[in-house]
PDB file of C-alpha atoms in Angstrom:
ATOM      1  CA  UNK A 242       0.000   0.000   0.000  1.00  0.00           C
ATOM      2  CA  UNK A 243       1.775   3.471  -0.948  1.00  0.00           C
ATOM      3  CA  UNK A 244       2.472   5.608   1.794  1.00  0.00           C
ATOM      4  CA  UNK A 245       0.975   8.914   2.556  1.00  0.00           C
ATOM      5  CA  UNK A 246       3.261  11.422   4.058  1.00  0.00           C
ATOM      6  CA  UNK A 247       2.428  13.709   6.809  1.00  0.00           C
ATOM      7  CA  UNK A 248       4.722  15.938   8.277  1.00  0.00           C
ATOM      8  CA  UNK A 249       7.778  14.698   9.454  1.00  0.00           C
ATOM      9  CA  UNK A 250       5.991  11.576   9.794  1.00  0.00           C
ATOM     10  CA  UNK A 251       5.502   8.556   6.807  1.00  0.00           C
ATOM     11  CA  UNK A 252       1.992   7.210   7.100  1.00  0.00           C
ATOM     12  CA  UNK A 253       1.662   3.386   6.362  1.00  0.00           C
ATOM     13  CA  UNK A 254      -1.376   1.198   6.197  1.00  0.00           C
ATOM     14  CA  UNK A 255      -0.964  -2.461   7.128  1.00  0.00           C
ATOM     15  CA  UNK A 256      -4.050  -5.028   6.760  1.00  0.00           C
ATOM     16  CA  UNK A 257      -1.818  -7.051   9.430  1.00  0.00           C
ATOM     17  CA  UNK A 258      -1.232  -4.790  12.221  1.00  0.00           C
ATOM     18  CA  UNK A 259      -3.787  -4.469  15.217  1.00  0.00           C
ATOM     19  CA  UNK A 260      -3.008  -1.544  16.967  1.00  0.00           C
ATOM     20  CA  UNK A 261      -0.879   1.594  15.989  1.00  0.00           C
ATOM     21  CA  UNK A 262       3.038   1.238  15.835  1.00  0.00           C
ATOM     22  CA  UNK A 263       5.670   3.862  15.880  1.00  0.00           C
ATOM     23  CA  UNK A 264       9.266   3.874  14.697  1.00  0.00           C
ATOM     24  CA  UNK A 265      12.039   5.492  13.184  1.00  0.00           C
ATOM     25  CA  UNK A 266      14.204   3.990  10.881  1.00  0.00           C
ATOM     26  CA  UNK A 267      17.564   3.655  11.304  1.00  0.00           C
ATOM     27  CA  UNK A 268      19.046   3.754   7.874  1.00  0.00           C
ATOM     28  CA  UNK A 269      17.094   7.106   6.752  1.00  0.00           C
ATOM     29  CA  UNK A 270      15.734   8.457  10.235  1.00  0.00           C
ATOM     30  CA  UNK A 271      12.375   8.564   8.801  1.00  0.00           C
ATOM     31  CA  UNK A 272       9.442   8.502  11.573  1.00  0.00           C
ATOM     32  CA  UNK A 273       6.812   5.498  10.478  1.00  0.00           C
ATOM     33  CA  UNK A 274       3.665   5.405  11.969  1.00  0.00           C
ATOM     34  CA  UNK A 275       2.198   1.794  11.048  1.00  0.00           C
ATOM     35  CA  UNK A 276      -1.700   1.603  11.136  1.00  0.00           C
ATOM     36  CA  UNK A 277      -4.522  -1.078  10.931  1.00  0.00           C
ATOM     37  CA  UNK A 278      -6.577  -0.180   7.679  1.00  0.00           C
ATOM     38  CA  UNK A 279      -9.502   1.414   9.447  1.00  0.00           C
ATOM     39  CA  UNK A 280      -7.502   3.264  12.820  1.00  0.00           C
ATOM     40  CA  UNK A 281      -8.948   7.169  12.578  1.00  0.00           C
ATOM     41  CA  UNK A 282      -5.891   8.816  11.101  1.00  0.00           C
ATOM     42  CA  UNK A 283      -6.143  12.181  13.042  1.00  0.00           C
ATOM     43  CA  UNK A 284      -6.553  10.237  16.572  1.00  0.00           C
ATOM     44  CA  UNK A 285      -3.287   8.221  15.270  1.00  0.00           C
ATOM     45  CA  UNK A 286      -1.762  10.945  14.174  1.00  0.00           C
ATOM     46  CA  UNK A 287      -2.061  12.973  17.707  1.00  0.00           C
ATOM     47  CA  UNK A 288      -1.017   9.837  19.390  1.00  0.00           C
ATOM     48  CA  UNK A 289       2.031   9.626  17.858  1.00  0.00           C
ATOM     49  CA  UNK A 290       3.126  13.583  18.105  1.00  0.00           C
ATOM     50  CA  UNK A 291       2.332  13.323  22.049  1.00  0.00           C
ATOM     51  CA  UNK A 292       5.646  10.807  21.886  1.00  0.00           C
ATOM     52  CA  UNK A 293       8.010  13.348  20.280  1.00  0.00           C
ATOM     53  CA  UNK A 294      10.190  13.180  23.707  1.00  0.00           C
ATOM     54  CA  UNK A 295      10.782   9.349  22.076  1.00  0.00           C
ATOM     55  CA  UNK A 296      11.011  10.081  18.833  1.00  0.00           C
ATOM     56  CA  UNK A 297      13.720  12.826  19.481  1.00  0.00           C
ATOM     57  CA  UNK A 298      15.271  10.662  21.518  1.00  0.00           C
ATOM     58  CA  UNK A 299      15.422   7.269  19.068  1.00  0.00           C
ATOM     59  CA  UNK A 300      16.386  10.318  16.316  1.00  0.00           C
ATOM     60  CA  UNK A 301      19.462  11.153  18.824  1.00  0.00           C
ATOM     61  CA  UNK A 302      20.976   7.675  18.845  1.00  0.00           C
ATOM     62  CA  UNK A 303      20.533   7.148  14.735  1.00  0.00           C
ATOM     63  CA  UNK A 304      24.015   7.000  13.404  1.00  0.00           C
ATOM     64  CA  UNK A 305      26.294  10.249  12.371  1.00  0.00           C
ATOM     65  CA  UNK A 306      25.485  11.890   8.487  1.00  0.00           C
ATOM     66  CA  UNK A 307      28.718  11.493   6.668  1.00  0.00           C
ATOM     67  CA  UNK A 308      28.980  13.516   3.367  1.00  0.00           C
ATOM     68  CA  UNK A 309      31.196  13.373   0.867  1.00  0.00           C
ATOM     69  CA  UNK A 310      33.227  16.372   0.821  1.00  0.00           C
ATOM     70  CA  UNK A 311      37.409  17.630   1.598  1.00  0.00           C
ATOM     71  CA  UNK A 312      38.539  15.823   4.198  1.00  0.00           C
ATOM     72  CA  UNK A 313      36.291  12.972   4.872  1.00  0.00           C
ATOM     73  CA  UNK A 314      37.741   9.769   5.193  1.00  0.00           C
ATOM     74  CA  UNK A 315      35.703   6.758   3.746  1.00  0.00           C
ATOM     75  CA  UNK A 316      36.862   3.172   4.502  1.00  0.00           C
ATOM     76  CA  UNK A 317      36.892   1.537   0.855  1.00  0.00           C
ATOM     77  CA  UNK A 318      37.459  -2.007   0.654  1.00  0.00           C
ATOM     78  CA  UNK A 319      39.292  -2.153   4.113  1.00  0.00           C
ATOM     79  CA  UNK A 320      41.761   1.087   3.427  1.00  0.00           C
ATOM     80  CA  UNK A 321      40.582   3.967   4.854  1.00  0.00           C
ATOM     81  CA  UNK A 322      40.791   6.709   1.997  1.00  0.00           C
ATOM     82  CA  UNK A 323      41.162  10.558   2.585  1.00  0.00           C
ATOM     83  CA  UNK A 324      39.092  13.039   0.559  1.00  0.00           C
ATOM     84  CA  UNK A 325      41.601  15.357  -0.655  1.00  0.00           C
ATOM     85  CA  UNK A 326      40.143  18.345  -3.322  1.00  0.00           C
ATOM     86  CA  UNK A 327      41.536  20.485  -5.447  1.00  0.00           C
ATOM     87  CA  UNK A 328      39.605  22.480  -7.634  1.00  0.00           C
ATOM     88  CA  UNK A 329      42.249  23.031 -10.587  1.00  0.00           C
ATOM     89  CA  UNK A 330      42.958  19.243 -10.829  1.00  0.00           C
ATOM     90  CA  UNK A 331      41.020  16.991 -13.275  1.00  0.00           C
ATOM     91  CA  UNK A 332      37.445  16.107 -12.630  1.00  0.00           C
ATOM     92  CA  UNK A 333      38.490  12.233 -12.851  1.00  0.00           C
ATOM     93  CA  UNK A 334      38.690  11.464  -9.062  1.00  0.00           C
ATOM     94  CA  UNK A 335      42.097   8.817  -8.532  1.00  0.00           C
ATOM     95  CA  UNK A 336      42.964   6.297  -5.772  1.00  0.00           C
ATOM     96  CA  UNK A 337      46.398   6.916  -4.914  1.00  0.00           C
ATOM     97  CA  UNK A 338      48.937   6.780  -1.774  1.00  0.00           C
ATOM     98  CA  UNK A 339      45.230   6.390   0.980  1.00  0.00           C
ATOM     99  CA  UNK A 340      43.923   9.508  -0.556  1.00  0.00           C
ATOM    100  CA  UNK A 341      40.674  10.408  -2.872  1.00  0.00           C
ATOM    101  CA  UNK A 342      41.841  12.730  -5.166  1.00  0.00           C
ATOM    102  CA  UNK A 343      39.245  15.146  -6.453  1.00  0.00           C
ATOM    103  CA  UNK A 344      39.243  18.381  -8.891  1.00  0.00           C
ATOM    104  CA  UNK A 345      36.728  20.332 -10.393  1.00  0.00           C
ATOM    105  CA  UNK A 346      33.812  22.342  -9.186  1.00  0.00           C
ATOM    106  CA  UNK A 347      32.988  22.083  -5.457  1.00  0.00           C
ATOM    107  CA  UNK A 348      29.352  21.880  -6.937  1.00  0.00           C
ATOM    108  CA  UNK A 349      28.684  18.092  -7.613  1.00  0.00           C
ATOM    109  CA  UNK A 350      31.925  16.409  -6.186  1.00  0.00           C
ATOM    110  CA  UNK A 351      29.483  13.904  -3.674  1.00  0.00           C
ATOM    111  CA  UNK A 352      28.131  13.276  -6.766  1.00  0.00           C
ATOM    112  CA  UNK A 353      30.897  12.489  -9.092  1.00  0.00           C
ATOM    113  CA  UNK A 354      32.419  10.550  -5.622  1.00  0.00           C
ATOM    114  CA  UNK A 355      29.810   7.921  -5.127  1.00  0.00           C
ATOM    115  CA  UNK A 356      29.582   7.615  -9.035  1.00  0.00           C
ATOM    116  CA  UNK A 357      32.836   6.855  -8.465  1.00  0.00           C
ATOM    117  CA  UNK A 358      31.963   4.421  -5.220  1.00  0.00           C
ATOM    118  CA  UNK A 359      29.731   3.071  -7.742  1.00  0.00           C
ATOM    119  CA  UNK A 360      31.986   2.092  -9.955  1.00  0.00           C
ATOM    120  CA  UNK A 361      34.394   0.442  -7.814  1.00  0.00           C
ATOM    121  CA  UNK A 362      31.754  -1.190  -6.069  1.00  0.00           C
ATOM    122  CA  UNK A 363      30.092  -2.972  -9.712  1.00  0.00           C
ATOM    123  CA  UNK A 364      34.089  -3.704 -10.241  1.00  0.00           C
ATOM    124  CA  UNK A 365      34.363  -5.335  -6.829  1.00  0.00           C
ATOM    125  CA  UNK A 366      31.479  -7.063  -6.577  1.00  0.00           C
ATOM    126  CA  UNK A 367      31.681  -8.462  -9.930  1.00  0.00           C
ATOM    127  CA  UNK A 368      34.970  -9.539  -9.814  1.00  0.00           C
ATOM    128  CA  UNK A 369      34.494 -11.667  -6.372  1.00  0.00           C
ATOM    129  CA  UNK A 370      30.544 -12.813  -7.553  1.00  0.00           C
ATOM    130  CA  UNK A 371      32.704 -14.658 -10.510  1.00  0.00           C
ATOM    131  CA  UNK A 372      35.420 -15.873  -8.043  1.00  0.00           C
ATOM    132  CA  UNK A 373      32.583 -17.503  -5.633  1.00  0.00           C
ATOM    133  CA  UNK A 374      30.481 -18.968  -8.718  1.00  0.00           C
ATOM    134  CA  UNK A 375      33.364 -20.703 -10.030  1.00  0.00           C
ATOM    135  CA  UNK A 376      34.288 -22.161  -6.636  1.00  0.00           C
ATOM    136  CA  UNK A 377      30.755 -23.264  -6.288  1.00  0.00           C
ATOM    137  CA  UNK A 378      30.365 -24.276 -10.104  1.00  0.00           C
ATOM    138  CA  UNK A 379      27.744 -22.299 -11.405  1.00  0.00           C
ATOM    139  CA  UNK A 380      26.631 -19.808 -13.750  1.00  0.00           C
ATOM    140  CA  UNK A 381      25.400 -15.687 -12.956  1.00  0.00           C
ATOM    141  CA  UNK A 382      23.625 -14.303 -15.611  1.00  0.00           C
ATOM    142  CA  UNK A 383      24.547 -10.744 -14.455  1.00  0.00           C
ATOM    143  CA  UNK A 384      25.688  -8.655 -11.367  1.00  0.00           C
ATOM    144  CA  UNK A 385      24.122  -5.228 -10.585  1.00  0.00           C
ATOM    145  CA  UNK A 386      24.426  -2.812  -8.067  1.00  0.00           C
ATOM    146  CA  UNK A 387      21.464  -0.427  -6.135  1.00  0.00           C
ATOM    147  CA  UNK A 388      20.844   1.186  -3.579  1.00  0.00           C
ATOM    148  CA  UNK A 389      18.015  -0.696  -1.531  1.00  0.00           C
ATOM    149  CA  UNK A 390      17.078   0.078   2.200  1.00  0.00           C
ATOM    150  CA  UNK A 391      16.060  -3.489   3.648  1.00  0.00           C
ATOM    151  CA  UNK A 392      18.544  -5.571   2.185  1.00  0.00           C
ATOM    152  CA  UNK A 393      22.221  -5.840   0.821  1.00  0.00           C
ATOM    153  CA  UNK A 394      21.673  -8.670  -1.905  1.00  0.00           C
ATOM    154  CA  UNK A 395      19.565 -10.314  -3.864  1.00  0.00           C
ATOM    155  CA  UNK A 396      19.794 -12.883  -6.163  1.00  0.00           C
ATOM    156  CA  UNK A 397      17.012 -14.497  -9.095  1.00  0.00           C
ATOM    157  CA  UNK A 398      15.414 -17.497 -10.365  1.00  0.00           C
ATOM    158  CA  UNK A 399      17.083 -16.145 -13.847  1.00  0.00           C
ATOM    159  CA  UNK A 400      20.756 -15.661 -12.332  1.00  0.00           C
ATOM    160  CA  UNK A 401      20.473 -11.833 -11.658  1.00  0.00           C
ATOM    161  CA  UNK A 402      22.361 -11.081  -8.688  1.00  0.00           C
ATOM    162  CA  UNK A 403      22.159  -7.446  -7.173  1.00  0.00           C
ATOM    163  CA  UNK A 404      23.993  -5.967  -4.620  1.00  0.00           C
ATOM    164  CA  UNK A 405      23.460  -3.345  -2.332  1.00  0.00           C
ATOM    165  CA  UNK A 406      26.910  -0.636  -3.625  1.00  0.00           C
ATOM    166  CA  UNK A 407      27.014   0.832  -0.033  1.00  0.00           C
ATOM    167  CA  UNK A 408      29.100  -3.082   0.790  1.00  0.00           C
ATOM    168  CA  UNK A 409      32.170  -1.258  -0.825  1.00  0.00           C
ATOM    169  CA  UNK A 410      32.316   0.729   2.326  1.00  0.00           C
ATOM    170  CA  UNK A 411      32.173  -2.155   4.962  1.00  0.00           C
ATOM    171  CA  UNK A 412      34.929  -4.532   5.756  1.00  0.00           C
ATOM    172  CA  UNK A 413      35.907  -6.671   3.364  1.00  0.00           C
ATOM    173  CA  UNK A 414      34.573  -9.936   5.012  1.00  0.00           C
ATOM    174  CA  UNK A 415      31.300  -8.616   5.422  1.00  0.00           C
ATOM    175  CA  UNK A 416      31.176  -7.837   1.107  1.00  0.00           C
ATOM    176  CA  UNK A 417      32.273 -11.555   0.660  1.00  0.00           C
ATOM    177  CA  UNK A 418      30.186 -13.056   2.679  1.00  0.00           C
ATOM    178  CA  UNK A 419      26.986 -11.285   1.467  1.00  0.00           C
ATOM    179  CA  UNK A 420      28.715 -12.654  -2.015  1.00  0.00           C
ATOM    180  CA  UNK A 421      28.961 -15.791  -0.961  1.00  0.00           C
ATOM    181  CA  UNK A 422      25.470 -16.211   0.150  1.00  0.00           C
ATOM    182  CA  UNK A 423      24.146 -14.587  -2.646  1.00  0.00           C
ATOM    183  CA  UNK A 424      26.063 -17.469  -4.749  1.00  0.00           C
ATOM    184  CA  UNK A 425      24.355 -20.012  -2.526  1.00  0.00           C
ATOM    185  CA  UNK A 426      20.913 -18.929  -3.855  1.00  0.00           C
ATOM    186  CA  UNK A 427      22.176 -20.059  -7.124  1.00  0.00           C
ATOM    187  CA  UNK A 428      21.819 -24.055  -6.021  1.00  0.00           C
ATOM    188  CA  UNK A 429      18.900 -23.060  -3.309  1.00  0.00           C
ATOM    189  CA  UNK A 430      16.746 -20.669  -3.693  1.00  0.00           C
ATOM    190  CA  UNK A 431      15.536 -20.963  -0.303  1.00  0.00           C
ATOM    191  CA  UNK A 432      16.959 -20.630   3.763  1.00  0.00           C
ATOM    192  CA  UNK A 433      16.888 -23.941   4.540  1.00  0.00           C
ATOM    193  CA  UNK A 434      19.467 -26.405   5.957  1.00  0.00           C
ATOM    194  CA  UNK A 435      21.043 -27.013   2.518  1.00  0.00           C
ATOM    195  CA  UNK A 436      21.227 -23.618   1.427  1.00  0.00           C
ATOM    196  CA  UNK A 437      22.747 -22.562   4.887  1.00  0.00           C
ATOM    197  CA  UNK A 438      25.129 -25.553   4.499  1.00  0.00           C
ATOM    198  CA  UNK A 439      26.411 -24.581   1.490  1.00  0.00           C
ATOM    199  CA  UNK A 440      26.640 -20.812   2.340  1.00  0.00           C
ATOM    200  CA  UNK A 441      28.572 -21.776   5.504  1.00  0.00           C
ATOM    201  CA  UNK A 442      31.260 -23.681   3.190  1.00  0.00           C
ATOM    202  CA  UNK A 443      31.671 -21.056   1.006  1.00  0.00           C
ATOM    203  CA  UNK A 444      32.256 -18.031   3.033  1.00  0.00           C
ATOM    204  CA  UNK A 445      35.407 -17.169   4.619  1.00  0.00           C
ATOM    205  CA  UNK A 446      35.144 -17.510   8.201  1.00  0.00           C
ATOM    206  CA  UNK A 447      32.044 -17.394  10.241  1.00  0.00           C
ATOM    207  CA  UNK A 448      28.875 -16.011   8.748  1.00  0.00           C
ATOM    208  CA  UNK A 449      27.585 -15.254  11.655  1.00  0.00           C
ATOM    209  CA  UNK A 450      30.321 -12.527  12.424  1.00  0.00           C
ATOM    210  CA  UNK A 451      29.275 -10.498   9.163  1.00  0.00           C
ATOM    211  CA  UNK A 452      25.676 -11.322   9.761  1.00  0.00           C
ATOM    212  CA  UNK A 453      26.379  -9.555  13.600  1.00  0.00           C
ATOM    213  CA  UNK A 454      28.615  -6.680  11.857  1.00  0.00           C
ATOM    214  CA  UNK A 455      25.296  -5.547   9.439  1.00  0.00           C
ATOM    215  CA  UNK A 456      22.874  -6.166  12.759  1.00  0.00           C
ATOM    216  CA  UNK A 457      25.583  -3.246  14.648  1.00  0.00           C
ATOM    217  CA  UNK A 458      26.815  -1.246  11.780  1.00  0.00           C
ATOM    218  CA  UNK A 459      24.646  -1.786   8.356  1.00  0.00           C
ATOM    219  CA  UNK A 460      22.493   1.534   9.249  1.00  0.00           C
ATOM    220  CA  UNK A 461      25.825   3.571   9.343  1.00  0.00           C
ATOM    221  CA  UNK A 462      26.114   2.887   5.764  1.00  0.00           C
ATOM    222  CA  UNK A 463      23.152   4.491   4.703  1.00  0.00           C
ATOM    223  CA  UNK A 464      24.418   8.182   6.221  1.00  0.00           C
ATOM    224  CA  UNK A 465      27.486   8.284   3.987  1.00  0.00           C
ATOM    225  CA  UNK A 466      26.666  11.079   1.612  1.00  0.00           C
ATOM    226  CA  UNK A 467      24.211  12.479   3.741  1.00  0.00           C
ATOM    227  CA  UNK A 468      24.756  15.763   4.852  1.00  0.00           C
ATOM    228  CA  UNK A 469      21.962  15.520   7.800  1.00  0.00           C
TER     229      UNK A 469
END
């Protein structure tokens, strides 16, 4: 059901819930107020603003806005790089020597940087989706990258595997383990014992540490790029 938006605070119908539910989501800081399909939205509504002392205070622990800009340091594929910006240099931003080196216009350089994230991300994650699909002998039709809120892979029926390209920005292990499930779904497309079995063999180390590292730290991807 599409959303209505009030202000400050995203509106959801839900046939399944049975009483009004308010929240604020982590990875955008958006305040949700979940409704059953007939609740009287102005009673709701009231409800929920007499809990702004909660709201402020969920709001207060969501993680810090990161944007890209001079001096920033993102961690990119475990090396933490250094914004560094001059505006007479080339547009082309370069990896060199733990440093992001960016020219052109102040004007559109978090832009042209997480185009560039982007890229290396698609590069990345194609390069490693290949590497775990020949270990586990099977075919990808194609690998693509988003930017999705509620998850940080998928993977199709057809052999489409998409990734989430905020992964190039957490630890290595956690990027090839998400790969390495997502390769799993190519023999079961399902969560059951087999699936999990083979996911376990092909991930390096225990999936249950990069499963705990997203639970802690996945929302603090979202805010890179964000100014607020």
């Amino acid at each position: 059901m599409t959303p209505r938006i009030e202000p400050e605070i995203e509106v959801v119908r839900n046939a399944r819930s049975r009483r009004a539910k308010l929240s604020v989501d982590p990875a955008s800081g958006r305040v949700r107020l979940t409704l059953p399909p007939r609740a009287p939205l102005k009673a709701a509504l009231r409800w929920a603003r007499e809990h702004q002392v909660w709201i402020e205070r969920q709001r207060a622990r969501l993680p810090e806005a990161r944007p890209f800009m001079p001096g920033a340091v993102l961690p990119v594929d475990d090396v933490a790089l250094s914004v560094v910006w001059d505006q007479a240099a080339p547009r082309r931003i370069v990896q060199a020597c733990g440093e992001l080196r960016c020219g052109g216009p102040l004007d559109g350089l978090s832009r042209r940087i997480e185009t560039w994230l982007k890229r290396e991300a698609l590069r990345i994650l194609s390069a490693e989706t290949a590497e775990f699909a020949d270990k586990a002998g099977v075919s990808v039709a194609k690998v693509a990258i988003g930017d999705p809120r509620g998850r940080w892979g998928s993977c199709t029926s057809s052999g489409v595997i998409r990734y989430s390209w905020r992964l190039i920005l957490a630890p290595a292990f956690v990027r090839r383990s998400t790969v390495a499930h997502e390769i799993a779904h190519r023999v079961h497309m399902n969560h059951g014992p087999e699936f999990h079995a083979l996911a376990n063999t092909l991930t390096e180390g225990h999936p249950d540490e990069s499963r705990a590292w997203l639970r802690a730290n996945g929302a603090a991807l979202h805010w890179f790029g964000r100014d607020s």
